[in-house]
Each structure stands twice: as structure tokens, then as C-alpha cells.
């Protein structure tokens, strides 16, 4: 309808008529709001253009330009984001007053009446300004940074909320970042305008900032419309961490299937702007990929640090996680999130690691052995000892194993060296009527390790002629190895589930945990 130069209301009516639809009847309030929007948009557009031009042409803007240079910004970034400067004694209000009345100019939030001076003054005087656009790219608000450090002045201020500007429903740079959603799944959510601009300068354009307030549900919903994964990246200091925790508890409410929310914590004393400037895009992206943590894991790890050896501490911990889960709107995510938290809690034991203030995970039960034997084998993993026991039985009783080949044919070994030999043995055992290991090239050092560290060798020697007893021992060893395989797969799925929260992963994980309980 732009080609016909129609206003919004007229365009809606014309489209309805073309579609054969009953036209929407605009109320007086609708028409008044449309009129207000046209004037509001005009005021803001002229304001932004005026002070963007002043930054380049006004001699009083020299300090502002120096500040931007110190922040490593070039004219490219300044022009892209329409950064401007409002001088201390600007009289632009008087120019606008020729077209707009006082109420319109004060309602837009750019000016206010100074009772002491008895005149209308600039809200952003002596500040660098950053236009805040709506999703269509029209300026609807302003963020301003003071040039001179002054304890009596806030470093950053935003426009007050207006009919067309709600801080909790807008994000700085969303109008530009959303255009990348057809080729990028991730969006970085940072704290400040300079963080967004600094990331852009370094080639990371998929970044937005909230507007000096706590992250809102509405902002999460807006980002979910365009991107699959929200990566919240705040400053690497204590205040940044606290802001991230508030953001986690607020944003988890809107978590949806197939959508992700992650957190990226930068090294101390760094913000996204300084970190990207120091290391560049490639390192920043690599750091992000390697260090992002899912929202639920972040919440769990944060509150687990508050645990101590008091039983009530664990009760408070569980109550808190249940409370957070209950706030989630999506019923599927709520169910899986609670299951995730409860599973993680069930892994905790009363043994406290006081240094890290976290519970120590339960260890896999190892085969019984004497303290002396433990001292000899403490450098080995428990699963290696179990695998040595299996290989020991096969080497000592090959014919018995061949007769019961079905017991071992689907067993998986985890040590690379053991697995290679085991696969050769399986092939040899299955092919020959009488097992002969002379055809297998087994490293002598491995043979010595098997003979030395197999934990069941003494039991086997005592029962060498009792095939029934040996089969019982074999089954026990196989059960231990399969339990380890089950635990390994569960750990893999838990890691995967912490990243994607998919129903398929959850169901497989749940089924494996049922098996684990019955073993």
C-alpha cells in the first residue's frame, strides 16, 4: 500500500475490501493512536537525525568523538547505529515547538519542564545518545551515556516509557539482528549498547541488549520468534553473575520445546565488548561454543554451591528447584525439567566436598579386593580391571567360553587395547571347533597385565575344574561390565539432554534408568 500512499488504517480497509472481507471498523481511539504514532515517529526521527549530524559537525562534540574512539569505534559503527551527541545548551526544543505542542514533545520523553529554570530542557543533554528502534527500524526511544563521570548523574539513562515505548517489550538492535535469523540459530543477549556495538564491530552481528532493566518474559518470547538458541552473555564480574541468575529464573518460565537458553560467563573484568576487541570474532565464537552452559545446569550448579552437611540444606535446595520448575509454562518442559533436577539430586550423597561445597557423585562399585591389591591397581580404572578379569577367564578357559559363546558375543569393552584383543578373540573363538590363541598376536605386555591385575584370578585358580563355578564368575564379571556400559550411556544421554531437552532423549534416559534399578 506504500505505492498508493495510504495510511495504516486506510491500507487495512483497502486490503480487507480486496480480499472480500468485512472491513474492520476503526474506533476513534484507533484513529487517535494512529495520529499520535505518526507525530511520535516524526519527532523521534528528526531528533535522531539532528543529533547524529551534530556528532560530526558540532565543535562541542569533540569530547564525545574522543570517547567513541577510545572505545575503538569507527565512523562505520557510528553511522550504522546512528549514534549522536546532545550538547548541553541545545535549543532543538524551540525548533520542534514550531510544529508540535508542548504535550506532544514532553509525552515522547525527550524533554521535560525544569521547575527551577522555568523552561523545557533536553533530557539527554551533554550525553552520547543511542537510538532504540522498534522491530521495523523506527526510533521509539533513546539511551544516553554521560560523558563526564559524576556521582550525581546516572552513567546511563533511557527514555521514560511512553505510549509507544515499553522497555520490557523492546531490545536494542533487534531490528538488525532479526534479519540474520534465516541463517543463524543463535542470538547473543548482552547488557549494554556498547556491548552490542562492540560485537558488531568484530563481525558478531547477532546480538541484542535489554534496556537497563531485568530481562522480561516478553523479551524472551520476542527472541524465540526469530532464534532457536538465546545465549545470555553478561559481564564477567559479580554484578554480571547476579544479573545472569535473575535472567535465568525469569527466562526459564518461557522455555519452549526445541528452543534453548544458555549462559556464557566471560573472564573476570571483561564484558562482551572488551573480550571481542581483545580476542576477535573467531576466538569469541570458539570460547562461546566451549563454555556456554544450559539454563537448567546453570541454575542447578548455582544452588548446589550453597549446600552444606546440614540435612535441611538439601531440603531447601530441592524445594527451591521444585519451585523454579513449577513456574515453567510449557507442561512438557516443566515435566522434564523437574525430572532433570530430581535425577541430579538423587545422585548426591551425604559425603561433602567442603572445598567446592558440592556433593561427590557415587562411584561405581568395584570388585572386592584386598587393600594391598587396591594399592597396586589404583592407577587403573575399575572398568579396566573388570575387562582384565574377562580376558583372564577367556585365556584360561577358552573351550568353556567357546561353548558359551552367546554370553560374550555382544559385550562391549571400553579400553582400546583390551577391545582390539577381545574382538580378535571373539572371531577366533567363533570360527574354530577348538579354540587356539596361537593364531592371535597378543602383546606380551598386555598378557602380563591381564595375569597381574585380573581381580578374579585367585578365585578362578581355586575353582579351575569347576565349570559351573567359573560360569558363575563369568556372569558376574559380564554383569559388572554391562552395568558400566549402562552408566556410560546414561551419562552420555544426560549430557545430551542438558543441551536439547528433547522428548526422545528423555524417554531413552528414563528407560535406561529403569534398567539400572533392576540390575
Short mmCIF file of C-alpha atoms in Angstrom, two decimals, residues 47 55 66 75 105 135 139 141 147 150 169 176 185 204 213 226 252 291 303 310 324 331 342 365 476 478 486 493:
data_model
loop_
_atom_site.label_atom_id
_atom_site.label_comp_id
_atom_site.label_asym_id
_atom_site.label_seq_id
_atom_site.Cartn_x
_atom_site.Cartn_y
_atom_site.Cartn_z
CA UNK A 47 15.67 14.06 16.87
CA UNK A 55 28.18 14.48 16.47
CA UNK A 66 37.17 11.10 21.59
CA UNK A 75 32.58 6.00 11.69
CA UNK A 105 7.07 16.91 23.00
CA UNK A 135 11.28 -4.12 15.16
CA UNK A 139 13.30 5.02 16.54
CA UNK A 141 13.37 5.50 22.47
CA UNK A 147 30.48 12.00 29.16
CA UNK A 150 29.66 12.46 38.00
CA UNK A 169 8.99 -5.30 25.27
CA UNK A 176 19.01 -5.50 12.60
CA UNK A 185 20.15 -20.02 15.09
CA UNK A 204 29.24 -10.70 15.56
CA UNK A 213 16.06 -3.45 33.30
CA UNK A 226 13.31 -15.47 15.44
CA UNK A 252 13.10 -20.27 32.28
CA UNK A 291 31.90 -22.55 27.62
CA UNK A 303 22.19 -23.52 44.11
CA UNK A 310 23.09 -29.92 57.27
CA UNK A 324 11.64 -22.92 39.84
CA UNK A 331 3.89 -28.59 30.58
CA UNK A 342 15.36 -34.65 40.82
CA UNK A 365 31.15 -50.42 42.86
CA UNK A 476 29.24 -61.77 37.46
CA UNK A 478 29.85 -59.63 32.46
CA UNK A 486 24.69 -48.69 31.05
CA UNK A 493 22.27 -39.02 27.43
#
